[in-house]
Amino acid sequence: MIPLAGSLRLPLLAALGALFVWLLESLLDPYALSVAMFVGINIILAVSLNITNGFTGLFSLGHPGFMAVGGYVTALLTMLPARKGLMLPDLPSWLAGLHWGFLPALLAGGLCAVLVAVVVGFPVLRLRGHYLAVATLGFIIIVQTLLINLVGLTRGARGLNGLSPLTGPWWVYGWVVVTIYTCWTIKHASLGRAMLAIRENEMAAHCLGVNVTRVRLLAFVLGAFFAGIAGGLWAHLVTLVTPTSFSIVMSFMLVAMVVIGGSGSITGAVIAAAALPLASEAVRPIEEGLGLYGLSQVLVALGVLLILIYRPQGLFGTSEPRFLESRPAALAHPREKPDTLTEKGGIR
Amino acid sequence: MLEVRDIDVYRGETHVLHGLELGVRPGEIVALIGANGAGKTTALRTISGLLRSRRGSIGFRPDPERPWTDITRLPAEEIVGLGISHCPEGRQIFGNLTVRENLMLGAFLRQDAASVRRDAGELCRLFPVLAERAGQLGTRLSGGEQMMLAIARALMSRPKLLLLDEPSLGLAPRLIEQVFETLERIRAEGTTVLLVEQNAAQALAIADRAYVMESGSITLSGTGAELAGNEQVRRAYMGAA
Amino acid sequence: MSSYIATQIVNGIILGSMYALVAIGFSMIYGIVRLINFAHGDIVMIGAFATLAFGALLGLPFPLVVVLVVLAGAVVGLLVERLAFRPMRGAPQVTGFIASLAVSILIENLGLMTVTAQPRNFLVPDYLQHIVHLGGLTLRVVDLAIVAVSILLMALLVLFVRYTKLGIAMRATAENLDVARLMGIRINRTIALAFAIGSGLAAAGGMMWGSKYGQIDPLMGFVPGLKSFVAAVIGGVGSVPGAVLGGYLLGLGEVLFVGLLPPEYSGFRNAFVFGTLILILLVLPNGLLGRSEEERA
């Protein structure tokens, strides 16, 4: 049930957000504006990852793989047929002839990511815990390998460059609103409660009638859709996609956002998604000045470790700030979940 | 030999033991009986150091000549070294290790290799099945055999005090008798025993003294015979009419 | 043609020896803390760089280099255990996983900060570069050394785990932490020892890896790390003989995959490895030598 008073709150927030974006657009220089857009895309990624990882407890590292799918598909669709003929002479003619607008291309990218998620999800979601995580890591590697080697489709390691810079602040903002709205609605609906139930205790959820398999797949697929959209937005912001654009490093950054912000908190995800890239930007001059490339990653890794040791539920846990809720969220803080998995331990 | 005073133990948020107090004198068999969930296993785990209490104290004195040692804050690894051996609930032998290796681990802290071997031999005489299956993996043993192994393993450290958690659980009546006979022999050889049991009848028959535990604290105490004759105890725990 | 196959098989054995050595360490650590050690691959990297530092930079004699490299690996392993794994004991599995990943990223980027991403040439001492002819096959001495040293180290480890008091204590700790404590086993030390040994072996693996591939860089640890994981899963995580078996199977499989299929497919070798992993996890989650254990009540 969507909170009733909230039906006023969300449009109000959306309007405030729009005002903020207008201010940014007017005041910031192009570089700073592109950083702001990166933040926006990160928000889309973190919030959607929160559905898969945070709410449902499906530890998926595969988001970048879906971004790659979305990014490449969108790029292929928005590219002028003439350019496609030059860059990708081996492309099948039906694909080479297509030239779509940005919105349909993005949606197509998202839908392709969904398809891939369904195909991959069926086998992979049978796994649990860290085996699932490693399988999704494997998924990223497989996607990267395919992108490098299916040269006719993707131009291999060189990637697709010179993409039209179609991503603008309003595109990003629009999708941020869509993502947050969708995730917020889900969280407060019975689907969200089902997801949280699965995270806390899968067997109990099953006994209560939750269709565990279906909900897990849904969580996985939803995350994939928004990842695909984000990938398309990214591609047209950077104007380049290569097989290494969406890698494990990005996986870790996304996981860091979810961990630091709080698994299950949309607000937390937004804040962390904004903070991390901004912090990286802040550290960049130090990195370049001292020649210490990798410093920002070190700091993020340390941050994650500290949070895991001292505040494992993240900054916000599963809750949202009180003034945004007309009813408190279903579970305030996730308890330490016992290892209900049949773990095969021992050294033999 | 053992003095438990005013122990409060929490498992997570749940307050399991409330101001628990009990004592064990050298050479006795003391039984701790009570229903499922009363906290008996938690009590043993606290004494052996696997769990820590928030308040109170636990004192141990293996020898009347020596002073009391405060073991409240000591970790389990050290408490074993002082002479308390805990044979945990559900037997919990090392299934991936052989019978021989299990026994060897029981004597992990001992340095005297020759007498360790002698003790192992003695225990194999006490429990012949262990000799037969010395080289086999723990998982191959039946429930009763695992119980024998668990007790033997606990005895390998030559403890002054043996904490025994529900030895009769899941065993056939004949085996249960065997186990209790063994306990009497153990007491005869000078080892003190603190026994947790759901099988109140057998436990009280063999115990010198006993405690009844309910919801985390002691509600009754007395000699084995007294409690066995007690109306409440009979009705609640021994299924008497 | 058959000598081509024979060469491939020999290459598979050489590769497999390396994978097995790294996989054993991984499996030991997994067996005792039940967490994937992402930093394991990075310790391979550290072993490779340590070899370069002690051997080429400081010019120390080779046997000393070996000892120092193994020690370096052990020390880093102990640090990783202390900083990332011990605080996570008792936490949910996924939390430990993230911590493990974070430590790996930490080590990799510290490496980037100190030695930069520039690949370095790995210098193999001249006497190891000699060519040897065995039964029609051409091999370098260093390849033979890799196989010999790996087998030696693995044998030593198996003996240690099976027959020494500490090794038995380690297996007990891996099976049941609480009851191990009741035996008087100091589990902190036992776990630390497992990390030290496993990481020392990984560092030795790094030495071999460097000599095989000729170039090293701070990010090279990812591949050995994941491959050792795959090998351990194939053989059954937690099983030392399983890790050995898995390592050799993976090495042979990978070489044959590349050797027997047309060259267009060789780029897919990593995808093949991962595909195998996912398949095994789905079909045979206990691996080949793993045993399904009853969950205790």
Coordinates of C-alpha atoms in Angstrom, one line a residue, chain B:
Chain B
M1 CA 35.1 -28.1 43.2
L2 CA 32.9 -25.9 41.1
E3 CA 31.0 -22.9 42.2
V4 CA 28.6 -21.1 39.9
R5 CA 27.3 -17.9 41.3
D6 CA 24.6 -15.6 39.9
I7 CA 25.2 -16.2 36.2
D8 CA 23.4 -14.2 33.6
V9 CA 23.8 -15.3 30.0
Y10 CA 22.3 -13.9 26.9
R11 CA 22.1 -15.6 23.5
G12 CA 21.7 -12.6 21.2
E13 CA 18.9 -10.6 22.7
T14 CA 17.4 -13.5 24.6
H15 CA 18.1 -13.7 28.3
V16 CA 18.6 -17.4 28.8
L17 CA 20.2 -17.8 32.2
H18 CA 18.9 -15.8 35.1
G19 CA 21.1 -15.6 38.2
L20 CA 22.0 -19.3 38.0
E21 CA 23.7 -20.8 41.0
L22 CA 25.0 -24.3 41.6
G23 CA 27.9 -26.2 43.1
V24 CA 29.7 -29.4 42.5
R25 CA 31.8 -31.2 45.1
P26 CA 34.8 -33.5 44.3
G27 CA 33.9 -37.0 43.6
E28 CA 30.2 -36.4 43.1
I29 CA 27.9 -37.0 40.2
V30 CA 25.6 -33.9 40.1
A31 CA 22.6 -34.0 37.8
L32 CA 21.0 -31.0 36.1
I33 CA 17.5 -31.8 34.9
G34 CA 14.8 -29.8 33.4
A35 CA 12.6 -29.5 30.3
N36 CA 13.8 -28.6 26.8
G37 CA 14.8 -25.0 26.5
A38 CA 15.4 -24.5 30.3
G39 CA 18.9 -23.5 29.6
K40 CA 20.8 -26.6 30.7
T41 CA 23.0 -26.7 27.7
T42 CA 23.7 -23.0 27.9
A43 CA 24.7 -23.5 31.5
L44 CA 27.3 -26.1 30.6
R45 CA 28.6 -24.0 27.7
T46 CA 29.1 -21.1 30.0
I47 CA 31.0 -23.2 32.5
S48 CA 33.2 -24.6 29.8
G49 CA 33.9 -21.2 28.4
L50 CA 32.1 -21.3 25.0
L51 CA 29.7 -18.7 26.2
R52 CA 30.3 -15.8 28.5
S53 CA 28.1 -14.5 31.3
R54 CA 27.4 -10.9 31.8
R55 CA 27.4 -11.0 35.6
G56 CA 28.3 -13.3 38.4
S57 CA 31.3 -15.7 38.8
I58 CA 32.4 -19.2 38.2
G59 CA 35.1 -20.6 40.4
F60 CA 37.0 -23.9 39.9
R61 CA 39.2 -25.7 42.3
P62 CA 40.4 -29.0 41.0
D63 CA 42.2 -29.8 44.3
P64 CA 41.0 -28.9 47.8
E65 CA 44.6 -28.0 48.6
R66 CA 44.8 -25.4 45.9
P67 CA 43.1 -22.0 45.8
W68 CA 40.0 -21.2 43.7
T69 CA 40.5 -20.1 40.2
D70 CA 38.1 -17.6 38.7
I71 CA 37.2 -19.0 35.3
T72 CA 34.4 -16.6 34.5
R73 CA 36.3 -14.7 31.9
L74 CA 38.6 -17.4 30.7
P75 CA 38.2 -18.7 27.1
A76 CA 37.3 -22.3 26.5
E77 CA 40.8 -23.3 25.3
E78 CA 42.2 -22.4 28.7
I79 CA 39.5 -23.9 30.8
V80 CA 40.2 -27.3 29.3
G81 CA 43.8 -26.9 30.4
L82 CA 42.6 -26.4 34.0
G83 CA 40.9 -29.8 34.2
I84 CA 37.4 -29.3 33.0
S85 CA 36.3 -31.4 30.0
H86 CA 33.1 -30.8 28.2
C87 CA 31.4 -33.5 26.2
P88 CA 28.9 -31.4 24.3
E89 CA 25.2 -32.0 23.3
G90 CA 24.6 -34.1 20.2
R91 CA 28.0 -35.9 20.6
Q92 CA 29.7 -33.7 18.1
I93 CA 32.6 -36.0 17.4
F94 CA 34.9 -35.0 14.5
G95 CA 33.3 -36.9 11.7
N96 CA 36.0 -36.2 9.2
L97 CA 38.7 -37.6 11.5
T98 CA 39.3 -41.2 12.5
V99 CA 38.4 -42.6 15.9
R100 CA 42.1 -42.6 16.8
E101 CA 42.5 -39.0 15.7
N102 CA 39.5 -38.0 17.8
L103 CA 41.0 -39.6 20.8
M104 CA 44.3 -38.0 20.2
L105 CA 42.7 -34.6 20.0
G106 CA 41.1 -35.2 23.4
A107 CA 44.6 -35.3 24.7
F108 CA 45.7 -32.3 22.7
L109 CA 47.1 -30.4 25.6
R110 CA 48.9 -33.3 27.2
Q111 CA 52.7 -33.6 26.7
D112 CA 53.2 -37.1 28.1
A113 CA 52.9 -39.2 24.9
A114 CA 53.5 -42.5 26.6
S115 CA 50.8 -42.2 29.2
V116 CA 48.4 -40.7 26.5
R117 CA 48.8 -44.0 24.6
R118 CA 48.2 -45.9 27.8
D119 CA 45.1 -44.0 28.5
A120 CA 43.9 -44.5 25.0
G121 CA 44.4 -48.2 25.5
E122 CA 42.5 -48.1 28.8
L123 CA 39.6 -46.3 27.2
C124 CA 39.5 -48.8 24.4
R125 CA 39.2 -51.5 27.0
L126 CA 36.3 -49.6 28.6
F127 CA 34.7 -49.1 25.2
P128 CA 35.8 -52.1 23.1
V129 CA 34.1 -50.8 20.0
L130 CA 36.6 -48.0 19.8
A131 CA 39.5 -50.4 19.4
E132 CA 37.7 -52.2 16.6
R133 CA 37.0 -49.1 14.7
A134 CA 40.2 -47.2 15.6
G135 CA 41.1 -46.4 12.0
Q136 CA 37.6 -45.6 10.8
L137 CA 36.2 -42.1 10.2
G138 CA 33.8 -40.7 12.8
T139 CA 30.9 -40.5 10.4
R140 CA 30.9 -44.3 10.0
L141 CA 30.0 -44.8 13.6
S142 CA 26.5 -45.4 14.9
G143 CA 24.9 -43.1 17.3
G144 CA 25.8 -45.2 20.3
E145 CA 29.3 -45.7 19.2
Q146 CA 29.7 -41.9 18.6
M147 CA 28.6 -41.4 22.2
M148 CA 31.2 -43.7 23.5
L149 CA 33.8 -41.9 21.4
A150 CA 32.7 -38.5 22.7
I151 CA 32.9 -39.6 26.3
A152 CA 36.2 -41.3 25.7
R153 CA 37.6 -38.2 23.9
A154 CA 36.5 -36.1 26.8
L155 CA 38.2 -38.4 29.3
M156 CA 41.5 -38.4 27.3
S157 CA 42.5 -35.1 28.9
R158 CA 42.3 -36.7 32.3
P159 CA 39.8 -34.1 33.5
K160 CA 39.0 -33.5 37.2
L161 CA 35.5 -32.4 36.2
L162 CA 33.6 -33.8 33.3
L163 CA 30.6 -31.9 31.9
L164 CA 28.3 -34.2 30.1
D165 CA 25.5 -32.9 28.0
E166 CA 22.5 -35.3 27.4
P167 CA 24.5 -38.5 26.9
S168 CA 21.3 -40.5 26.5
L169 CA 19.8 -38.5 23.7
G170 CA 18.8 -40.6 20.8
L171 CA 20.2 -43.8 22.2
A172 CA 18.4 -47.1 22.5
P173 CA 17.6 -48.1 26.1
R174 CA 20.3 -50.8 26.3
L175 CA 22.9 -48.3 25.3
I176 CA 21.6 -45.8 27.8
E177 CA 22.2 -48.3 30.5
Q178 CA 25.7 -48.9 29.3
V179 CA 26.4 -45.2 29.3
F180 CA 25.2 -44.8 32.9
E181 CA 27.2 -47.8 34.0
T182 CA 30.2 -46.1 32.5
L183 CA 29.4 -43.0 34.4
E184 CA 29.5 -44.9 37.6
R185 CA 32.9 -46.3 36.7
I186 CA 34.1 -42.9 35.9
R187 CA 33.1 -41.6 39.3
A188 CA 34.7 -44.6 40.9
E189 CA 38.0 -43.7 39.2
G190 CA 37.9 -40.3 40.8
T191 CA 36.4 -38.0 38.1
T192 CA 33.7 -35.7 39.2
V193 CA 30.7 -35.4 36.8
L194 CA 28.2 -32.6 36.1
L195 CA 25.5 -34.3 34.1
V196 CA 22.8 -32.6 32.1
E197 CA 19.9 -34.9 31.2
Q198 CA 16.4 -34.9 30.0
N199 CA 16.0 -38.5 31.1
A200 CA 15.4 -37.5 34.7
A201 CA 14.8 -41.0 36.0
Q202 CA 18.1 -42.4 35.1
A203 CA 19.9 -39.3 36.0
L204 CA 18.5 -39.0 39.5
A205 CA 19.1 -42.7 40.1
I206 CA 22.8 -42.3 39.6
A207 CA 23.3 -38.8 40.9
D208 CA 24.5 -37.9 44.4
R209 CA 22.9 -34.5 44.2
A210 CA 20.7 -32.8 41.6
Y211 CA 19.3 -29.5 40.5
V212 CA 16.1 -28.8 38.7
M213 CA 16.3 -26.0 36.2
E214 CA 13.4 -24.0 34.8
S215 CA 13.5 -21.0 32.5
G216 CA 17.1 -20.2 33.2
S217 CA 17.4 -20.6 36.9
I218 CA 17.4 -23.3 39.6
T219 CA 14.1 -24.1 41.2
L220 CA 14.8 -27.2 43.2
S221 CA 17.9 -28.8 44.6
G222 CA 18.7 -31.8 46.8
T223 CA 20.1 -35.3 46.8
G224 CA 19.3 -37.6 43.9
A225 CA 17.0 -39.6 46.1
E226 CA 15.2 -36.6 47.5
L227 CA 14.4 -35.2 44.1
A228 CA 13.5 -38.6 42.7
G229 CA 10.9 -38.9 45.5
N230 CA 9.6 -35.4 45.0
E231 CA 6.0 -35.2 43.8
Q232 CA 6.5 -32.2 41.5
V233 CA 9.6 -33.6 39.9
R234 CA 7.9 -37.0 39.4
R235 CA 4.9 -35.4 37.8
A236 CA 6.8 -33.0 35.6
Y237 CA 9.8 -34.9 34.5
M238 CA 9.3 -38.6 35.2
G239 CA 5.9 -39.1 33.7
A240 CA 4.5 -40.5 37.0
A241 CA 0.7 -40.6 37.4

